[in-house]
Coordinates of C-alpha atoms in Angstrom, one line a residue:
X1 CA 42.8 -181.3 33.2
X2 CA 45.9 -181.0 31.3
X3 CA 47.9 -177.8 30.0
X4 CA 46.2 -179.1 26.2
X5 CA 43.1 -177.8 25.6
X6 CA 41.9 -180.3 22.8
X7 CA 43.6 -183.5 25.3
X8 CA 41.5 -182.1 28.3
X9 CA 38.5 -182.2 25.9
X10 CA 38.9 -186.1 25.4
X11 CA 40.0 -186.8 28.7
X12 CA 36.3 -185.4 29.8
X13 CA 34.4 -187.1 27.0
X14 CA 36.4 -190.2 28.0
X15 CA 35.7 -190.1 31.8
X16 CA 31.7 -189.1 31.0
X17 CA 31.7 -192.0 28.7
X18 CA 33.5 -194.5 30.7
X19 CA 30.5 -193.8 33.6
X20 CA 28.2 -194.0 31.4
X21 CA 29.4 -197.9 29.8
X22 CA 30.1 -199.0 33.3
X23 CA 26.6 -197.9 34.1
X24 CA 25.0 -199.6 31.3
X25 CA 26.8 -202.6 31.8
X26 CA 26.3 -202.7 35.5
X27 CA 22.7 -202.3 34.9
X28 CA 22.3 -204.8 32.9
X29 CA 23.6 -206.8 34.8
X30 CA 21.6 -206.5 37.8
X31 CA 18.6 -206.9 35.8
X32 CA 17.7 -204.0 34.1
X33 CA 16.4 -204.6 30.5
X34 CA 18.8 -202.9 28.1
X35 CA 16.2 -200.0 27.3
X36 CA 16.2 -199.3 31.3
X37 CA 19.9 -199.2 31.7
X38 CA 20.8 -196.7 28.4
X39 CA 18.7 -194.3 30.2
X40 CA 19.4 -194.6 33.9
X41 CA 22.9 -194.5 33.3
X42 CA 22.8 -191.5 31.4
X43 CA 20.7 -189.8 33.8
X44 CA 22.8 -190.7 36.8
X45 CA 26.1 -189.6 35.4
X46 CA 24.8 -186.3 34.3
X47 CA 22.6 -185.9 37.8
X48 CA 19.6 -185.6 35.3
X49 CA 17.4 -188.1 37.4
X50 CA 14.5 -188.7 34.8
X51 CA 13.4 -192.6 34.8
X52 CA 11.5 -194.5 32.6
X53 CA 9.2 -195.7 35.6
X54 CA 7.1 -193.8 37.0
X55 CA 8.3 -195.0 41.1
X56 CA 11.8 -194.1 39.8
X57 CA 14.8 -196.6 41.3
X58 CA 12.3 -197.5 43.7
X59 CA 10.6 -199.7 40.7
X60 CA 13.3 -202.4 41.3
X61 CA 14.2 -202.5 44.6
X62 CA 16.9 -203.8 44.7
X63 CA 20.2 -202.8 46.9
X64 CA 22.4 -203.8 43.5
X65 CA 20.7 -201.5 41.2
X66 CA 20.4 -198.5 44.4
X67 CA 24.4 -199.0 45.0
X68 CA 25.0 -199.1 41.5
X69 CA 23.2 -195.6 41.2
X70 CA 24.7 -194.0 43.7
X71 CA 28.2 -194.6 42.5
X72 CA 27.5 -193.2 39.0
X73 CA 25.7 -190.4 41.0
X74 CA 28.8 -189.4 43.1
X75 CA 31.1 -189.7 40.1
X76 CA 28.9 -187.5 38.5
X77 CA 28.5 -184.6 40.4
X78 CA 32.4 -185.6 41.7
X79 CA 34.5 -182.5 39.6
X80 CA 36.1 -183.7 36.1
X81 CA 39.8 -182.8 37.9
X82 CA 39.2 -185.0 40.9
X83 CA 37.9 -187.6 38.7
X84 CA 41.0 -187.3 36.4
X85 CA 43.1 -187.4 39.6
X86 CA 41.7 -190.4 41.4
X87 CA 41.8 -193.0 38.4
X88 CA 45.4 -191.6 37.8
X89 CA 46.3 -192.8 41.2
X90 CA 47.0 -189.6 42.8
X91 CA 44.8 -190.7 45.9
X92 CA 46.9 -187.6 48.3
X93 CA 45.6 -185.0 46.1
X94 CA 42.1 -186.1 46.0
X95 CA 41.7 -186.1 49.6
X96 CA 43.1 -183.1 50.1
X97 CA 40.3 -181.8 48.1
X98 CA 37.8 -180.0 50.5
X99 CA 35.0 -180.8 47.9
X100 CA 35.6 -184.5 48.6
X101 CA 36.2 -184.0 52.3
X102 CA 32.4 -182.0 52.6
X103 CA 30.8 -184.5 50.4
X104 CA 31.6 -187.3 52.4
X105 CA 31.0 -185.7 55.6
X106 CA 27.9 -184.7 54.4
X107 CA 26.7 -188.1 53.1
X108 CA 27.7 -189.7 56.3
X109 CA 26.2 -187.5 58.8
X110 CA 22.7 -186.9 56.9
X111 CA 22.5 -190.8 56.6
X112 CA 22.8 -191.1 60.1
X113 CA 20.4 -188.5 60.7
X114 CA 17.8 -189.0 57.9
X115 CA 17.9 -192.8 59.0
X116 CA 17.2 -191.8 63.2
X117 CA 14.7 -188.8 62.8
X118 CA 12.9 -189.7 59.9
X119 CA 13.3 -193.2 58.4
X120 CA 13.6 -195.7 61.4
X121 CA 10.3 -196.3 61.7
X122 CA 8.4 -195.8 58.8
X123 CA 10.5 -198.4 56.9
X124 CA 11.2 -202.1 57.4
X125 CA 12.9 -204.4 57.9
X126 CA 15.8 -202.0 59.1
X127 CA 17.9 -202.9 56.4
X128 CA 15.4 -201.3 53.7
X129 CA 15.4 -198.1 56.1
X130 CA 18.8 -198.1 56.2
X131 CA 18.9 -197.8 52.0
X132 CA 16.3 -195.3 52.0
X133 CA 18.3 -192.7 54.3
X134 CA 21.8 -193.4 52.3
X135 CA 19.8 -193.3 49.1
X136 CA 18.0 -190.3 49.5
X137 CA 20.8 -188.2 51.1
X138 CA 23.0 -189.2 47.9
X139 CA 20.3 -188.6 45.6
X140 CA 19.5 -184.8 47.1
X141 CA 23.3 -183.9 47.5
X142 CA 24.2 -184.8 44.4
X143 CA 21.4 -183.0 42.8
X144 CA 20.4 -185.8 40.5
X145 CA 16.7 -186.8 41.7
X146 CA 15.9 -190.1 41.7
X147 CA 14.2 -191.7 44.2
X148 CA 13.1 -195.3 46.1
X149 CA 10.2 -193.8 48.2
X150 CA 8.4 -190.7 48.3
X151 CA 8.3 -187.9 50.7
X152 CA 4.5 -187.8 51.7
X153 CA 4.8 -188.9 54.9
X154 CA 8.0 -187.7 55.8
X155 CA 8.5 -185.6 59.2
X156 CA 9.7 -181.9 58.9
X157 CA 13.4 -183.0 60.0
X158 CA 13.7 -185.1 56.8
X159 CA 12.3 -182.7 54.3
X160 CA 14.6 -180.3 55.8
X161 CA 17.8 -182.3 55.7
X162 CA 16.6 -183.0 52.3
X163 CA 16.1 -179.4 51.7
X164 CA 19.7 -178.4 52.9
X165 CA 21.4 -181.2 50.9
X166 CA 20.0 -179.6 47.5
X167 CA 21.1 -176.4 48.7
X168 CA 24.6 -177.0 48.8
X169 CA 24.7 -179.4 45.8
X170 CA 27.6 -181.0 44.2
X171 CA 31.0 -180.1 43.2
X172 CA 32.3 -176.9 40.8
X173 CA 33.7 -178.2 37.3
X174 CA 30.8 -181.0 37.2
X175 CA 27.1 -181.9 35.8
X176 CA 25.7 -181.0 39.2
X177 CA 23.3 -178.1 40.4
X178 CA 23.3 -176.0 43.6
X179 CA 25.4 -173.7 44.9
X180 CA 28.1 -176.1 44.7
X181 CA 30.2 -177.9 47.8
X182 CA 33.2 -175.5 46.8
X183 CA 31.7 -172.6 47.9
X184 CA 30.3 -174.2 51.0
X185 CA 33.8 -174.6 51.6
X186 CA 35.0 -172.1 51.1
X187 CA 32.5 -169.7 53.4
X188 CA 33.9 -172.4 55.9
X189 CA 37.4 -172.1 55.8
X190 CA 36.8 -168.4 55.5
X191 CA 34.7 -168.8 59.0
X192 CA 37.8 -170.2 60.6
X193 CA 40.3 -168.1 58.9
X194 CA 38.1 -164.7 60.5
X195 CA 38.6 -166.5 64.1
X196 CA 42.0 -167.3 63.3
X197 CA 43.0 -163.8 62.5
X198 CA 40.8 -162.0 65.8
X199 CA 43.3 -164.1 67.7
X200 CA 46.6 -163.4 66.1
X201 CA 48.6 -160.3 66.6
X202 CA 47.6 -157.6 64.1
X203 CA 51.3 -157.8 62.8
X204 CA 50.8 -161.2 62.1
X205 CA 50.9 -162.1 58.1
X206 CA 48.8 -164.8 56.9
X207 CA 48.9 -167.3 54.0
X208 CA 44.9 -168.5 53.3
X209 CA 44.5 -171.5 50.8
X210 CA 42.7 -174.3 49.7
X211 CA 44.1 -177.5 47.8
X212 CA 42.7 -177.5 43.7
X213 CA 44.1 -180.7 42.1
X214 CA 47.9 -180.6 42.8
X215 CA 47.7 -177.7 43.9
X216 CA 47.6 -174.7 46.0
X217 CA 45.1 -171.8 45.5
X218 CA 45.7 -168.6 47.7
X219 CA 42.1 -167.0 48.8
X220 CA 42.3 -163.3 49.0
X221 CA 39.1 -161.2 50.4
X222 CA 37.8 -160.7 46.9
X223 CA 37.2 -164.3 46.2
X224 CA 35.1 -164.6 49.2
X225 CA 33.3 -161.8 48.3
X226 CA 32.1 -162.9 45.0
X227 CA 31.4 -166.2 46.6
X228 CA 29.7 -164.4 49.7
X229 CA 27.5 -162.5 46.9
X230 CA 26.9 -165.6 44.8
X231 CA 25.3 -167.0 48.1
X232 CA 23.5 -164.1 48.8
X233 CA 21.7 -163.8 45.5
X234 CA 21.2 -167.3 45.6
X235 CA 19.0 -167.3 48.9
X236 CA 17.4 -164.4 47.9
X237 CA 16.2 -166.3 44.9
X238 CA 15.0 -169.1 46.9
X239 CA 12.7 -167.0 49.4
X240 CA 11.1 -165.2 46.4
X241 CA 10.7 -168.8 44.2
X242 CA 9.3 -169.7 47.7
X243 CA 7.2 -167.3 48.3
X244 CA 5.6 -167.1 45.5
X245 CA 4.7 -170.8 45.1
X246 CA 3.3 -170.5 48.5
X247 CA 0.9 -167.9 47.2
X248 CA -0.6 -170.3 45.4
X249 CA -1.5 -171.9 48.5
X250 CA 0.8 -174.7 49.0
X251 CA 2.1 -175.0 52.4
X252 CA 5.6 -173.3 53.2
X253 CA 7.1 -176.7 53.4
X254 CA 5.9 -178.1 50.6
X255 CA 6.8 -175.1 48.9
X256 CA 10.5 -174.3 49.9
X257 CA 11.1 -177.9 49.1
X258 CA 9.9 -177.8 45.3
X259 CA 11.5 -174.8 45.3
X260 CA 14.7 -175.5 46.3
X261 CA 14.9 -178.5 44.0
X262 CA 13.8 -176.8 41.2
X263 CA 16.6 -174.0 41.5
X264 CA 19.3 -176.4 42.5
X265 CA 18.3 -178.9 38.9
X266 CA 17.3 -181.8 41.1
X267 CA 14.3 -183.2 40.2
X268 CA 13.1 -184.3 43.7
X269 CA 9.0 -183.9 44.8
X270 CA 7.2 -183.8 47.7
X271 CA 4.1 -183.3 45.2
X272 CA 3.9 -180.3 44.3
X273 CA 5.1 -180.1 40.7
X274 CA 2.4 -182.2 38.4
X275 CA 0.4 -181.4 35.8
X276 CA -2.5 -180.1 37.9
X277 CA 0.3 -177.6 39.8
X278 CA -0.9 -174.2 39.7
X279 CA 0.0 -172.3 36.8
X280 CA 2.3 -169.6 38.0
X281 CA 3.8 -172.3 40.4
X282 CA 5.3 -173.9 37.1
X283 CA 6.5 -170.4 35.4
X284 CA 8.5 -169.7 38.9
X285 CA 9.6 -173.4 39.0
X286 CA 10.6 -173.4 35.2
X287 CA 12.4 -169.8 36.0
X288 CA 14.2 -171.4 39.3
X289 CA 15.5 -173.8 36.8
X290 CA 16.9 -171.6 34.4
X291 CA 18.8 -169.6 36.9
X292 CA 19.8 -172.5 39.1
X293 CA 21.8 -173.8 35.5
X294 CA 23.0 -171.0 34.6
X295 CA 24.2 -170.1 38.1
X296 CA 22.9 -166.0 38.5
X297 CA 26.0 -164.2 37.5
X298 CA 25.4 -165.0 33.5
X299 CA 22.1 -164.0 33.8
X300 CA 22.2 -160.7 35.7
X301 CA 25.6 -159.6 33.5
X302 CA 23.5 -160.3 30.3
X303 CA 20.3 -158.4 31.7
X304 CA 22.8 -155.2 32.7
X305 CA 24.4 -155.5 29.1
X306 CA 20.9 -156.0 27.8
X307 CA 19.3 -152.7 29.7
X308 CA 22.9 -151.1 28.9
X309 CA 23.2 -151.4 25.3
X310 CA 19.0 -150.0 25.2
X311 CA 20.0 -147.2 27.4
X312 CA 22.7 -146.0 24.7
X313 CA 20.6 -146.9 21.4
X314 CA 17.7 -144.8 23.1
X315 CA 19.9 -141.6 23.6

C-alpha cells in the first residue's frame, strides 16, 4: 500500500481489523448475541462464510443483519489497495479501478436477473424476494458463502447465474476465491483492444493499460498470456472436478455447482456436500479447494520442481 514494507503490513492488519470491530459492533447491535457476531464478522470479512446456525444468515432474517453482511462481504473480497484508497478519500482512483467497475456491474445485473428468472415467485412478499436475489448474488461473487435460503428449488437460470458469479470471484490482493474480477477484466479489455487493433492501420502504435491504485499499468501480450493460461487451467480443473463428482451419480447441475464453489473457496450448496456425500466426491471437493487457494500456478511449479529435483537425484 505504501513504499514501507512494515507500514503496509499495519495498514492491512488495521483495515482487516477495522471490518472486523465494525462488524461486531454492528452485529450486535442488530441483535446478534455477542458469541454470533465474533464469528460472523470474522467470517464475512475473510469471505470464509461458516455460521454458527445451521440456516446460516437466513436464521435471523432480518434485512439489518443481511445489509450488514453484505457490506463486510464486499469490503472483504474489495482489494487491500482500493480499500486503502477509498477511506483515504481518493474516490477518482477507486473508480477508475476496473475491479470495482466489474463488481458493481455484476452485482447489479445478476440482482436484476436472479430476482426476474428465478426469485420472483418463489419468494414473498416481494420485498423478501428482492433480498434474496441481492443477497445471494453478493454472497456467490464474493466467494464468501453464506446464505438466507437454499437452492433446492431453484430453476437452472439461478443455479447458473450463481455458478458464473463463483467463477469469476472477487478481487486480486484480497481474502476472496475464484479466478479473480481482475483477470475477468482484463480478458475484456484485451477483447476490445484485439477489435480495436483489426481496425486501426497496421502502422498504428498503441498504448494498452489498466488503472492499479494511482496508477497506470501498461498490458503487453505476455500478461494476457499468463492470464489467458491461468483461465485455461482453471476451466479445465472445473470440468474434471465436475466430472468426476458426476460419476458418482449426482446430476451435472448439481455437480458443476458444488464443484465450482468448492474450487472457487465459497462455501455455497445445492446439497451435495454432507456427510453422507460420496466418498471420492469429498477427496475431489477437498482437492478443488486446495487448488482454488492456492491458485494453480504454485501448485503445478512445485510438482515440476518436485518431479525435477527426483529426475536428477535418480541419475
Amino acid at each position: 500500500l505504501v513504499p514501507n514494507v512494515i507500514r503496509s503490513a499495519k495498514l492491512v492488519l488495521t483495515l482487516y481489523l477495522g471490518y472486523a470491530v465494525f462488524g461486531i459492533v454492528a452485529y450486535a447491535a442488530a441483535g446478534m448475541t455477542f458469541f454470533d457476531a465474533v464469528n460472523h464478522s470474522f467470517a464475512a470479512v475473510s469471505t470464509g462464510g461458516f455460521s454458527t446456525r445451521p440456516n446460516s444468515i437466513g436464521e435471523w432474517n432480518s434485512p439489518v443483519i443481511e445489509i450488514i453482511t453484505m457490506v463486510l462481504m464486499i469490503f472483504g473480497s474489495m482489494n487491500f489497495l482500493t480499500a486503502y484508497l477509498l477511506f483515504t478519500r481518493k474516490i477518482k482512483s477507486v473508480l477508475r479501478n476496473g475491479e470495482i467497475r466489474l463488481s458493481a456491474f455484476l452485482i447489479m445485473l445478476f440482482s436484476v436477473l436472479l430476482f426476474l428468472l428465478t426469485v420472483r415467485g418463489g419468494y414473498s412478499p416481494v420485498e423478501k424476494a428482492i433480498r434474496v436475489a441481492v443477497f445471494e448474488t453478493v454472497s456467490a461473487v464474493t466467494t464468501t458463502g453464506f446464505s438466507t435460503v437454499s437452492y433446492g428449488s431453484w430453476n437452472g437460470a439461478g443455479v447458473g447465474m450463481l455458478i458464473v458469479l463463483m467463477l469469476i470471484g472477487g478481487g486480486t490482493g484480497s481474502t476472496a476465491g475464484g479466478m479473480k474480477q481482475y483477470r475477468i477484466y482484463l480478458l475484456y479489455k484485451a477483447l476490445v483492444w484485439e477489435i480495436k487493433r483489426s481496425v486501426l492501420p497496421r502502422r498504428a502504435v498503441t498504448a494498452n493499460y489498466i488503472w492499479q491504485g494511482e496508477k497506470k499499468f501498461f498490458i503487453d501480450d505476455k500478461a494476457v498470456k499468463l492470464v489467458a493460461v491461468f483461465v485455461f487451467l482453471y476451466l479445465l480443473t472445473l470440468i474434471t472436478g465436475t466430472l468426476i463428482i458426476a460419476s458418482c451419480g449426482y446430476s451435472l447441475r448439481d455437480s458443476l455447482f458444488e464443484f465450482s464453489s468448492a474450487l472457487g473457496t465459497v462455501g455455497l450448496s445445492i446439497g451435495v456436500t454432507s456427510p453422507s456425500a460420496h466418498p471420492l466426491t469429498l477427496v475431489a471437493m477437498t482437492a478443488g479447494m486446495f487448488m482454488g487457494r492456492l491458485e494453480f500456478f504454485v501448485i503445478v511449479t512445485s510438482i515440476v520442481k518436485v518431479m525435477n529435483d527426483l529426475s536428477s537425484h535418480d541419475s
